[in-house]
CSV table of C-alpha atoms in Angstrom, one decimal:
chain,number,residue,atom,x,y,z
K,885,UNK,CA,-27.2,-43.8,-23.5
K,886,UNK,CA,-30.9,-43.5,-23.0
K,887,UNK,CA,-33.1,-40.6,-23.8
K,888,UNK,CA,-32.4,-39.2,-20.4
K,889,UNK,CA,-28.7,-38.4,-21.1
K,890,UNK,CA,-28.4,-34.7,-20.2
K,891,UNK,CA,-26.7,-32.3,-22.4
K,892,UNK,CA,-24.8,-31.0,-19.5
K,893,UNK,CA,-24.2,-32.3,-15.9
K,894,UNK,CA,-22.8,-30.1,-13.2
K,895,UNK,CA,-21.1,-32.1,-10.5
K,896,UNK,CA,-23.0,-31.4,-7.2
K,897,UNK,CA,-20.9,-32.4,-4.2
K,898,UNK,CA,-23.8,-31.3,-1.9
K,899,UNK,CA,-22.3,-28.0,-0.7
K,900,UNK,CA,-21.0,-24.7,-2.0
K,901,UNK,CA,-22.2,-22.3,-4.7
K,902,UNK,CA,-23.0,-24.2,-7.9
K,903,UNK,CA,-26.1,-22.1,-8.4
K,904,UNK,CA,-24.2,-19.3,-10.1
K,905,UNK,CA,-22.6,-21.6,-12.6
K,906,UNK,CA,-25.9,-23.3,-13.4
K,907,UNK,CA,-27.5,-19.9,-13.9
K,908,UNK,CA,-24.7,-18.7,-16.2
K,909,UNK,CA,-25.3,-21.7,-18.5
K,910,UNK,CA,-29.0,-21.1,-18.3
K,911,UNK,CA,-28.4,-17.5,-19.5
K,912,UNK,CA,-26.7,-19.1,-22.5
K,913,UNK,CA,-29.7,-21.2,-23.2
K,914,UNK,CA,-28.6,-24.5,-21.6
K,915,UNK,CA,-30.5,-26.6,-19.1
K,916,UNK,CA,-27.9,-28.2,-17.0
K,917,UNK,CA,-28.7,-30.9,-14.4
K,918,UNK,CA,-26.9,-30.9,-11.0
K,919,UNK,CA,-25.9,-34.4,-10.0
K,920,UNK,CA,-23.5,-36.7,-8.2
K,921,UNK,CA,-24.8,-39.8,-9.9
K,922,UNK,CA,-22.0,-41.7,-11.6
K,923,UNK,CA,-24.3,-43.0,-14.4
K,924,UNK,CA,-25.6,-39.5,-15.2
K,925,UNK,CA,-22.1,-38.1,-15.2
K,926,UNK,CA,-20.9,-40.7,-17.6
K,927,UNK,CA,-23.8,-40.3,-20.0
K,928,UNK,CA,-23.9,-36.4,-20.0
K,929,UNK,CA,-22.6,-34.9,-23.2
K,930,UNK,CA,-20.6,-32.3,-21.2
K,931,UNK,CA,-19.6,-32.3,-17.5
K,932,UNK,CA,-18.8,-29.3,-15.4
K,933,UNK,CA,-16.6,-29.7,-12.2
K,934,UNK,CA,-17.2,-26.6,-10.1
K,935,UNK,CA,-15.9,-26.1,-6.6
K,936,UNK,CA,-15.6,-23.7,-3.8
K,937,UNK,CA,-14.1,-24.4,-0.4
K,938,UNK,CA,-11.1,-26.4,0.5
K,939,UNK,CA,-9.4,-29.2,-1.5
K,940,UNK,CA,-9.4,-31.7,1.3
K,941,UNK,CA,-13.1,-31.4,1.9
K,942,UNK,CA,-13.9,-31.6,-1.8
K,943,UNK,CA,-11.8,-34.8,-2.3
K,944,UNK,CA,-13.5,-36.4,0.8
K,945,UNK,CA,-16.9,-35.7,-0.7
K,946,UNK,CA,-15.8,-37.0,-4.1
K,947,UNK,CA,-14.6,-40.3,-2.5
K,948,UNK,CA,-17.7,-40.6,-0.4
K,949,UNK,CA,-19.9,-40.2,-3.4
K,950,UNK,CA,-17.9,-43.0,-5.2
K,951,UNK,CA,-16.6,-40.6,-7.9
K,952,UNK,CA,-12.8,-40.9,-7.3
K,953,UNK,CA,-12.4,-43.1,-10.4
K,954,UNK,CA,-15.5,-41.9,-12.3
K,955,UNK,CA,-14.4,-38.4,-13.1
K,956,UNK,CA,-10.9,-39.2,-14.5
K,957,UNK,CA,-12.5,-41.8,-16.8
K,958,UNK,CA,-14.9,-39.3,-18.4
K,959,UNK,CA,-14.3,-39.0,-22.1
K,960,UNK,CA,-16.7,-36.2,-23.1
K,961,UNK,CA,-15.8,-32.5,-22.8
K,962,UNK,CA,-15.1,-31.6,-19.1
K,963,UNK,CA,-14.9,-28.1,-17.7
K,964,UNK,CA,-13.3,-27.4,-14.4
K,965,UNK,CA,-13.8,-24.1,-12.7
K,966,UNK,CA,-11.7,-22.6,-9.9
K,967,UNK,CA,-11.3,-25.3,-7.2
K,968,UNK,CA,-12.8,-27.6,-9.8
K,969,UNK,CA,-9.7,-26.9,-12.0
K,970,UNK,CA,-7.3,-27.5,-9.1
K,971,UNK,CA,-9.1,-30.9,-8.3
K,972,UNK,CA,-8.0,-32.1,-11.8
K,973,UNK,CA,-4.3,-31.8,-10.9
K,974,UNK,CA,-2.2,-34.4,-9.0
K,975,UNK,CA,-1.9,-33.0,-5.5
K,976,UNK,CA,-2.7,-29.9,-3.5
K,977,UNK,CA,-0.7,-28.2,-0.8
K,978,UNK,CA,-4.0,-27.2,0.7
K,979,UNK,CA,-4.8,-30.0,3.2
K,980,UNK,CA,-1.8,-31.9,1.6
K,981,UNK,CA,-4.2,-34.1,-0.4
K,982,UNK,CA,-4.0,-36.3,-3.5
K,983,UNK,CA,-6.3,-35.0,-6.2
K,984,UNK,CA,-7.8,-36.6,-9.4
K,985,UNK,CA,-4.5,-36.6,-11.4
K,986,UNK,CA,-6.1,-35.8,-14.8
K,987,UNK,CA,-3.6,-33.0,-15.5
K,988,UNK,CA,0.2,-33.2,-14.6
K,989,UNK,CA,1.3,-30.8,-11.9
K,990,UNK,CA,0.6,-29.7,-8.3
K,991,UNK,CA,-1.4,-27.0,-6.6
K,992,UNK,CA,0.5,-24.6,-4.3
K,993,UNK,CA,-0.3,-21.7,-2.0
K,994,UNK,CA,0.3,-18.3,-3.5
K,995,UNK,CA,2.9,-16.4,-1.4
K,996,UNK,CA,1.7,-13.0,-0.2
K,997,UNK,CA,4.0,-10.0,-0.7
K,998,UNK,CA,3.6,-6.3,-0.2
K,999,UNK,CA,1.2,-5.1,-2.9
K,1000,UNK,CA,0.2,-8.6,-3.6
K,1001,UNK,CA,-2.4,-9.8,-1.1
K,1002,UNK,CA,-3.7,-13.4,-0.9
K,1003,UNK,CA,-6.3,-14.4,-1.9
K,1004,UNK,CA,-5.6,-13.2,-5.4
K,1005,UNK,CA,-9.0,-11.5,-5.8
K,1006,UNK,CA,-10.4,-9.3,-8.5
K,1007,UNK,CA,-10.2,-8.8,-12.3
K,1008,UNK,CA,-6.8,-9.7,-13.8
K,1009,UNK,CA,-5.6,-9.6,-17.3
K,1010,UNK,CA,-5.1,-12.8,-19.4
K,1011,UNK,CA,-2.1,-13.5,-21.5
K,1012,UNK,CA,-2.6,-16.2,-24.1
K,1013,UNK,CA,0.3,-18.6,-24.6
K,1014,UNK,CA,1.8,-19.0,-28.1
K,1015,UNK,CA,0.5,-20.2,-30.5
K,1016,UNK,CA,-2.8,-18.6,-29.4
K,1017,UNK,CA,-1.6,-15.1,-28.7
K,1018,UNK,CA,-2.9,-12.8,-31.4
K,1019,UNK,CA,-5.4,-15.3,-32.6
K,1020,UNK,CA,-7.4,-16.1,-29.4
K,1021,UNK,CA,-8.5,-19.4,-28.0
K,1022,UNK,CA,-11.5,-20.7,-26.1
K,1023,UNK,CA,-13.4,-17.5,-26.7
K,1024,UNK,CA,-10.7,-15.5,-25.1
K,1025,UNK,CA,-8.4,-12.8,-26.4
K,1026,UNK,CA,-5.1,-11.4,-25.1
K,1027,UNK,CA,-5.7,-8.7,-22.5
K,1028,UNK,CA,-9.2,-9.8,-21.5
K,1029,UNK,CA,-10.0,-9.2,-17.9
K,1030,UNK,CA,-11.4,-12.2,-15.9
K,1031,UNK,CA,-12.5,-12.4,-12.2
K,1032,UNK,CA,-10.3,-14.5,-9.9
K,1033,UNK,CA,-10.7,-15.4,-6.3
K,1034,UNK,CA,-8.2,-18.0,-5.0
K,1035,UNK,CA,-5.4,-18.6,-2.6
K,1036,UNK,CA,-3.9,-21.6,-4.3
K,1037,UNK,CA,-2.6,-21.9,-7.9
K,1038,UNK,CA,-1.8,-24.7,-10.2
K,1039,UNK,CA,1.7,-25.3,-11.6
K,1040,UNK,CA,2.3,-23.6,-14.9
K,1041,UNK,CA,3.1,-26.2,-17.5
K,1042,UNK,CA,2.4,-27.4,-21.0
K,1043,UNK,CA,-1.3,-27.5,-20.3
K,1044,UNK,CA,-1.5,-23.7,-19.8
K,1045,UNK,CA,-3.2,-21.9,-22.7
K,1046,UNK,CA,-3.7,-18.7,-20.8
K,1047,UNK,CA,-2.0,-17.3,-17.8
K,1048,UNK,CA,-2.2,-14.2,-15.6
K,1049,UNK,CA,0.6,-12.5,-13.8
K,1050,UNK,CA,0.6,-12.5,-10.0
K,1051,UNK,CA,4.2,-12.4,-9.0
K,1052,UNK,CA,4.7,-15.3,-11.4
K,1053,UNK,CA,2.7,-16.7,-14.2
K,1054,UNK,CA,-0.5,-18.4,-12.8
K,1055,UNK,CA,-2.4,-20.7,-15.2
K,1056,UNK,CA,-5.7,-19.1,-15.9
K,1057,UNK,CA,-6.9,-21.7,-18.5
K,1058,UNK,CA,-5.5,-25.1,-19.0
K,1059,UNK,CA,-6.4,-27.7,-21.6
K,1060,UNK,CA,-5.5,-31.4,-21.5
K,1061,UNK,CA,-7.2,-33.9,-23.8
K,1062,UNK,CA,-11.0,-33.7,-23.2
K,1063,UNK,CA,-10.5,-31.4,-20.3
K,1064,UNK,CA,-10.5,-27.6,-20.2
K,1065,UNK,CA,-10.4,-25.6,-17.0
K,1066,UNK,CA,-10.4,-22.0,-15.7
K,1067,UNK,CA,-8.9,-20.7,-12.5
K,1068,UNK,CA,-11.0,-17.6,-12.9
K,1069,UNK,CA,-14.8,-17.6,-12.5
K,1070,UNK,CA,-16.4,-17.4,-16.0
K,1071,UNK,CA,-19.8,-17.2,-14.5
K,1072,UNK,CA,-18.8,-13.9,-12.8
K,1073,UNK,CA,-16.5,-12.5,-15.6
K,1074,UNK,CA,-19.1,-10.6,-17.6
K,1075,UNK,CA,-18.9,-10.8,-21.4
K,1076,UNK,CA,-15.4,-12.4,-21.3
K,1077,UNK,CA,-16.7,-15.2,-19.1
K,1078,UNK,CA,-19.8,-15.7,-21.3
K,1079,UNK,CA,-17.6,-16.0,-24.4
K,1080,UNK,CA,-15.5,-18.7,-22.6
K,1081,UNK,CA,-18.5,-20.7,-21.6
K,1082,UNK,CA,-20.0,-20.4,-25.1
K,1083,UNK,CA,-16.8,-21.9,-26.5
K,1084,UNK,CA,-17.1,-24.8,-24.1
K,1085,UNK,CA,-20.6,-25.4,-25.4
K,1086,UNK,CA,-19.1,-25.7,-28.9
K,1087,UNK,CA,-16.8,-28.5,-27.8
K,1088,UNK,CA,-17.9,-32.0,-28.7
K,1089,UNK,CA,-16.5,-35.5,-28.3
K,1090,UNK,CA,-18.7,-36.9,-31.0
K,1091,UNK,CA,-20.7,-35.4,-33.9
K,1092,UNK,CA,-23.7,-34.5,-31.9
K,1093,UNK,CA,-25.5,-31.1,-31.7
K,1094,UNK,CA,-26.0,-29.2,-28.4
G,391,UNK,CA,-2.1,-7.7,-11.1
G,392,UNK,CA,-5.8,-7.3,-10.6
G,393,UNK,CA,-7.4,-4.0,-11.6
G,394,UNK,CA,-8.5,-1.6,-8.9
G,395,UNK,CA,-12.1,-2.5,-8.2
G,396,UNK,CA,-15.0,0.0,-8.2
G,397,UNK,CA,-17.7,-1.4,-6.0
G,398,UNK,CA,-21.1,0.2,-5.5
G,399,UNK,CA,-22.8,-0.8,-2.3
G,400,UNK,CA,-26.5,-1.1,-2.2
G,401,UNK,CA,-28.3,-1.0,1.1
G,402,UNK,CA,-31.2,-3.3,1.1
G,403,UNK,CA,-34.3,-3.1,3.3
G,404,UNK,CA,-37.4,-5.3,2.7
G,405,UNK,CA,-36.2,-6.2,-0.8
G,406,UNK,CA,-35.7,-2.5,-1.9
G,407,UNK,CA,-32.6,-0.4,-2.2
G,408,UNK,CA,-32.4,2.4,0.3
G,409,UNK,CA,-29.9,5.1,1.2
G,410,UNK,CA,-29.1,6.9,4.4
G,411,UNK,CA,-26.3,9.1,5.7
G,412,UNK,CA,-24.1,7.8,8.5
G,413,UNK,CA,-26.4,4.7,8.7
G,414,UNK,CA,-29.6,6.6,9.5
G,415,UNK,CA,-32.5,8.3,7.8
G,416,UNK,CA,-33.0,5.8,5.0
G,417,UNK,CA,-35.1,6.5,2.0
G,418,UNK,CA,-36.2,4.1,-0.8
G,419,UNK,CA,-34.3,4.5,-4.0
G,420,UNK,CA,-35.6,1.6,-6.1
G,421,UNK,CA,-35.7,-2.1,-7.1
G,422,UNK,CA,-32.6,-4.3,-6.3
G,423,UNK,CA,-32.3,-6.0,-9.7
G,424,UNK,CA,-32.8,-2.8,-11.6
G,425,UNK,CA,-30.0,-1.2,-9.7
G,426,UNK,CA,-27.7,-4.2,-10.0
G,427,UNK,CA,-28.2,-4.3,-13.8
G,428,UNK,CA,-27.6,-0.6,-14.1
G,429,UNK,CA,-24.2,-0.8,-12.3
G,430,UNK,CA,-23.2,-4.0,-14.1
G,431,UNK,CA,-23.9,-2.2,-17.4
G,432,UNK,CA,-22.0,0.9,-16.3
G,433,UNK,CA,-18.7,-0.9,-15.5
G,434,UNK,CA,-19.0,-1.8,-11.8
G,435,UNK,CA,-16.5,-4.6,-11.0
G,436,UNK,CA,-18.4,-6.1,-8.1
G,437,UNK,CA,-21.5,-5.3,-6.0
G,438,UNK,CA,-22.2,-5.4,-2.3
G,439,UNK,CA,-25.7,-5.8,-1.0
G,440,UNK,CA,-26.0,-4.9,2.6
G,441,UNK,CA,-29.2,-5.9,4.3
G,442,UNK,CA,-29.3,-3.1,6.8
G,443,UNK,CA,-32.1,-4.5,8.9
G,444,UNK,CA,-31.0,-8.1,9.1
G,445,UNK,CA,-28.0,-7.4,11.2
G,446,UNK,CA,-29.5,-4.7,13.5
G,447,UNK,CA,-32.7,-6.6,14.1
G,448,UNK,CA,-30.9,-10.0,14.1
G,449,UNK,CA,-33.1,-11.4,11.4
G,450,UNK,CA,-31.9,-13.7,8.6
G,451,UNK,CA,-31.4,-12.6,5.0
G,452,UNK,CA,-34.3,-12.8,2.7
G,453,UNK,CA,-33.1,-15.3,0.0
G,454,UNK,CA,-35.6,-14.4,-2.6
G,455,UNK,CA,-33.8,-11.2,-3.7
G,456,UNK,CA,-30.4,-12.9,-3.6
G,457,UNK,CA,-31.7,-15.5,-6.1
G,458,UNK,CA,-33.2,-12.7,-8.3
G,459,UNK,CA,-29.8,-11.0,-8.4
G,460,UNK,CA,-27.9,-14.2,-9.0
G,461,UNK,CA,-30.1,-15.0,-12.0
G,462,UNK,CA,-29.3,-11.9,-14.0
G,463,UNK,CA,-25.9,-10.7,-12.7
G,464,UNK,CA,-22.6,-11.9,-14.3
G,465,UNK,CA,-20.2,-10.0,-12.1
G,466,UNK,CA,-19.3,-11.0,-8.5
G,467,UNK,CA,-21.5,-9.9,-5.6
G,468,UNK,CA,-21.4,-10.1,-1.9
G,469,UNK,CA,-24.2,-10.3,0.6
G,470,UNK,CA,-23.8,-8.6,4.0
G,471,UNK,CA,-25.9,-8.3,7.1
G,472,UNK,CA,-27.3,-10.8,9.5
G,473,UNK,CA,-25.4,-13.9,8.4
G,474,UNK,CA,-24.9,-15.3,11.9
G,475,UNK,CA,-24.6,-19.1,11.4
G,476,UNK,CA,-22.9,-21.6,9.1
G,477,UNK,CA,-26.3,-22.7,7.8
G,478,UNK,CA,-27.4,-19.2,7.1
G,479,UNK,CA,-24.1,-18.7,5.1
G,480,UNK,CA,-24.7,-21.9,3.2
G,481,UNK,CA,-28.2,-20.8,2.2
G,482,UNK,CA,-26.9,-17.4,0.9
G,483,UNK,CA,-24.2,-19.1,-1.1
G,484,UNK,CA,-26.7,-21.7,-2.4
G,485,UNK,CA,-28.9,-18.8,-3.5
G,486,UNK,CA,-26.1,-17.7,-5.8
G,487,UNK,CA,-24.0,-15.2,-3.8
G,488,UNK,CA,-20.2,-15.3,-4.4
G,489,UNK,CA,-19.2,-13.8,-1.0
G,490,UNK,CA,-20.5,-13.4,2.4
G,491,UNK,CA,-19.6,-10.3,4.4
G,492,UNK,CA,-19.8,-10.8,8.1
G,493,UNK,CA,-19.6,-8.1,10.7
G,494,UNK,CA,-21.5,-8.1,14.0
G,495,UNK,CA,-22.0,-11.9,14.1
G,496,UNK,CA,-18.2,-12.4,13.7
G,497,UNK,CA,-17.6,-10.0,16.7
G,498,UNK,CA,-20.2,-11.9,18.8
G,499,UNK,CA,-18.7,-15.3,17.8
G,500,UNK,CA,-15.3,-15.1,16.1
G,501,UNK,CA,-15.2,-18.9,15.6
G,502,UNK,CA,-17.9,-18.3,12.9
G,503,UNK,CA,-15.1,-17.0,10.7
G,504,UNK,CA,-13.1,-20.2,11.1
G,505,UNK,CA,-16.1,-22.3,10.3
G,506,UNK,CA,-17.0,-20.4,7.2
G,507,UNK,CA,-13.5,-20.3,5.9
G,508,UNK,CA,-13.1,-24.0,6.5
G,509,UNK,CA,-16.3,-25.1,4.8
G,510,UNK,CA,-16.6,-22.5,2.0
G,511,UNK,CA,-13.0,-21.1,1.5
G,512,UNK,CA,-11.4,-17.9,2.6
G,513,UNK,CA,-12.1,-16.3,-0.8
G,514,UNK,CA,-15.8,-16.0,0.0
G,515,UNK,CA,-15.5,-14.8,3.6
G,516,UNK,CA,-15.3,-11.0,3.8
G,517,UNK,CA,-14.9,-9.2,7.1
G,518,UNK,CA,-17.0,-6.1,7.3
G,519,UNK,CA,-15.2,-3.8,9.7
G,520,UNK,CA,-16.9,-0.6,10.9
G,521,UNK,CA,-14.1,1.4,12.4
G,522,UNK,CA,-14.3,4.8,14.2
G,523,UNK,CA,-11.6,7.0,15.5
G,524,UNK,CA,-11.8,7.4,19.3
G,525,UNK,CA,-11.0,10.7,21.0
G,526,UNK,CA,-7.5,9.4,21.9
G,527,UNK,CA,-6.8,8.7,18.2
G,528,UNK,CA,-7.3,4.9,18.5
G,529,UNK,CA,-9.4,3.2,15.9
G,530,UNK,CA,-12.1,1.0,17.5
G,531,UNK,CA,-14.7,-1.4,16.1
G,532,UNK,CA,-18.4,-0.7,16.1
G,533,UNK,CA,-21.1,-3.4,16.2
G,534,UNK,CA,-24.8,-3.5,15.2
G,535,UNK,CA,-24.4,-0.4,13.0
G,536,UNK,CA,-27.6,-1.1,11.0
G,537,UNK,CA,-29.4,1.5,13.0
G,538,UNK,CA,-28.4,4.3,15.4
G,539,UNK,CA,-30.4,2.7,18.2
G,540,UNK,CA,-28.4,-0.5,18.2
G,541,UNK,CA,-25.0,0.7,17.2
G,542,UNK,CA,-22.4,0.2,20.0
G,543,UNK,CA,-18.6,-0.1,20.7
G,544,UNK,CA,-17.6,-3.7,20.2
G,545,UNK,CA,-14.7,-3.4,22.7
G,546,UNK,CA,-12.0,-4.1,20.2
G,547,UNK,CA,-9.3,-2.2,18.4
G,548,UNK,CA,-9.7,-2.2,14.7
G,549,UNK,CA,-6.1,-3.2,13.7
G,550,UNK,CA,-6.0,-6.1,16.2
G,551,UNK,CA,-9.5,-7.3,15.0
G,552,UNK,CA,-8.4,-7.1,11.3
G,553,UNK,CA,-5.4,-9.2,12.1
G,554,UNK,CA,-7.3,-11.8,14.2
G,555,UNK,CA,-10.1,-12.1,11.6
G,556,UNK,CA,-7.7,-12.8,8.8
G,557,UNK,CA,-5.7,-15.3,10.8
G,558,UNK,CA,-9.1,-17.1,11.4
G,559,UNK,CA,-9.6,-17.2,7.7
G,560,UNK,CA,-11.3,-14.0,6.4
G,561,UNK,CA,-10.2,-13.5,2.8
G,562,UNK,CA,-10.9,-9.8,2.4
G,563,UNK,CA,-11.7,-6.8,4.6
G,564,UNK,CA,-14.2,-4.0,3.7
G,565,UNK,CA,-12.9,-1.3,6.0
G,566,UNK,CA,-15.6,1.3,6.7
G,567,UNK,CA,-14.6,4.4,8.4
G,568,UNK,CA,-17.7,5.5,10.1
G,569,UNK,CA,-17.1,9.2,10.7
G,570,UNK,CA,-16.6,9.6,7.0
G,571,UNK,CA,-19.5,7.6,5.8
G,572,UNK,CA,-21.8,9.6,3.6
G,573,UNK,CA,-19.8,12.8,4.1
G,574,UNK,CA,-17.8,12.6,0.8
G,575,UNK,CA,-14.7,14.2,2.2
G,576,UNK,CA,-12.5,11.3,1.1
G,577,UNK,CA,-11.5,7.9,2.5
G,578,UNK,CA,-9.5,7.7,5.7
G,579,UNK,CA,-6.3,6.8,3.9
G,580,UNK,CA,-4.1,6.8,6.9
G,581,UNK,CA,-6.3,4.1,8.5
G,582,UNK,CA,-6.5,2.1,5.2
G,583,UNK,CA,-2.7,2.0,4.9
G,584,UNK,CA,-2.4,0.8,8.5
G,585,UNK,CA,-4.8,-2.0,8.0
G,586,UNK,CA,-3.2,-2.9,4.6
G,587,UNK,CA,0.1,-3.2,6.4
G,588,UNK,CA,-1.3,-5.3,9.2
G,589,UNK,CA,-2.9,-8.1,7.0
G,590,UNK,CA,-2.1,-10.2,3.9
G,591,UNK,CA,-5.6,-10.1,2.4
G,592,UNK,CA,-7.1,-7.5,0.1
G,593,UNK,CA,-8.6,-4.4,1.8
G,594,UNK,CA,-11.5,-2.5,0.3
G,595,UNK,CA,-11.9,1.2,1.2
G,596,UNK,CA,-15.3,2.3,2.3
G,597,UNK,CA,-16.8,5.4,3.7
G,598,UNK,CA,-16.3,8.9,2.5
G,599,UNK,CA,-15.8,8.8,-1.3
G,600,UNK,CA,-16.9,12.0,-3.0
G,601,UNK,CA,-14.9,12.2,-6.2
G,602,UNK,CA,-12.4,10.3,-8.5
G,603,UNK,CA,-9.4,11.6,-6.6
G,604,UNK,CA,-10.6,9.9,-3.4
G,605,UNK,CA,-10.5,6.5,-5.2
G,606,UNK,CA,-7.0,7.3,-6.4
G,607,UNK,CA,-6.0,8.1,-2.8
G,608,UNK,CA,-7.4,4.8,-1.6
G,609,UNK,CA,-5.4,3.0,-4.3
G,610,UNK,CA,-2.2,4.9,-3.2
G,611,UNK,CA,-2.9,3.8,0.4
G,612,UNK,CA,-2.9,0.1,-0.8
G,613,UNK,CA,-6.6,-0.6,-1.1
G,614,UNK,CA,-7.6,-3.2,-3.7
G,615,UNK,CA,-10.8,-1.4,-4.4
G,616,UNK,CA,-13.1,1.4,-3.4
G,617,UNK,CA,-16.6,1.0,-2.2
G,618,UNK,CA,-19.2,3.8,-2.3
G,619,UNK,CA,-22.9,4.2,-2.2
G,620,UNK,CA,-24.5,7.7,-2.4
G,621,UNK,CA,-22.2,9.2,-5.0
G,622,UNK,CA,-23.1,6.5,-7.4
G,623,UNK,CA,-26.8,6.3,-6.5
G,624,UNK,CA,-27.2,10.0,-6.7
G,625,UNK,CA,-25.5,9.9,-10.1
G,626,UNK,CA,-22.9,12.5,-9.0
G,627,UNK,CA,-20.1,10.2,-10.1
G,628,UNK,CA,-20.6,8.0,-13.2
G,629,UNK,CA,-18.4,4.8,-13.0
G,630,UNK,CA,-17.3,5.1,-16.7
G,631,UNK,CA,-16.0,8.6,-16.0
G,632,UNK,CA,-14.4,7.5,-12.8
G,633,UNK,CA,-12.6,4.7,-14.5
G,634,UNK,CA,-11.4,7.0,-17.3
G,635,UNK,CA,-10.1,9.4,-14.6
G,636,UNK,CA,-8.3,6.6,-12.7
G,637,UNK,CA,-6.8,5.2,-15.9
G,638,UNK,CA,-5.5,8.7,-16.8
G,639,UNK,CA,-3.7,8.7,-13.4
G,640,UNK,CA,-2.0,5.5,-14.4
G,641,UNK,CA,-4.1,3.2,-12.2
G,642,UNK,CA,-5.0,-0.2,-13.7
G,643,UNK,CA,-8.8,-0.5,-14.1
G,644,UNK,CA,-10.9,-3.0,-15.9
G,645,UNK,CA,-11.7,-1.2,-19.2
G,646,UNK,CA,-15.3,-0.3,-19.6
G,647,UNK,CA,-17.0,-0.8,-23.0
G,648,UNK,CA,-19.8,1.6,-23.5
G,649,UNK,CA,-22.9,-0.4,-24.5
């Protein structure tokens, strides 16, 4: 790791809104770099996988940039956001595409119902899974409202540490090894989102300050 | 379930916030970022910035103010007005906007909706639908509503257009009932309910809000949120009070913590 290893790298697939995520970290005093360079991603102390748009297009971009095997091999703290969370799972119904496979489970379309439009859009309440309920985790507390905007949802499973109810339990935050990910948009979730991002900044894979 | 959203709409002209009644007679009411921060601090759940001149004069959006807003705001915001191409949409998203609201350009070229949904995802493509009730009772779509001089019948029925646009990939509809806009006599809840029943996506009520009860009516009609401008800008309804009122009626809102 040279002196150029950034504190934080935000994966830049060359499209979509990553500006708002970068700005959110800048508001917290960080200076993230936006990159798709494998060496920079490997050397960064923390990596953020953002994502808007469709799963198929994102996976095509990841493959074209030579990152299909780079991202799953990262060992430092990794944060997935929205589609960036879904990309970490095994497969998505959206475009019927194989994903990065870092977290067990699949991504499926949310079924619309009367009173339950799709996309799931707006501020929904988080429920922390035991053993976190009552104590909090990842800067979050039971009952916090976070901003969601998505039509597909990850399978609920052992990785879920917080869920929100939308007909069934939708994973809102998952954690698996060095990876933590949010279905909601922390960069647009006010003080709740800022607390979550701050908790990510406290995660380390080695005894090294921010 | 998501909380019922309270959404102030800020009309923007030449980088300033302006306000008019029924889309005309605009006056300057202040700086964009100042207004955005004020509403963020007073419990707004989302903001819509509508560039009133970009659409009517068919100019592009000025990205400088979008970037200024994105830098300081930590709640979602949409940009509306004059986004007529995929590249223009990409530039607005790159500047930090969360959603694009498209109206007249989508009527001129409906394939634009498909292209934006495909490349950026339905969740950031909002259809702005200016609907007016015809003499025969049919709701019809109006186009180029940024000024009185350009405003015209788009030649489509509102319900059919709402359906087509969402099938093409629009992920939300802001339904603006034009005869009610700025009149504060209440949202057109019958029309809201009809559009909600016709589509699977969230519908935001717009046009006519004057008091808390009107937001409760929109909620009862199935709207996912209520958008308003003058009642907030003129400080006649404070969002914290509005949210307290709605909560007392048993409507789920995102709690507001007084700073």
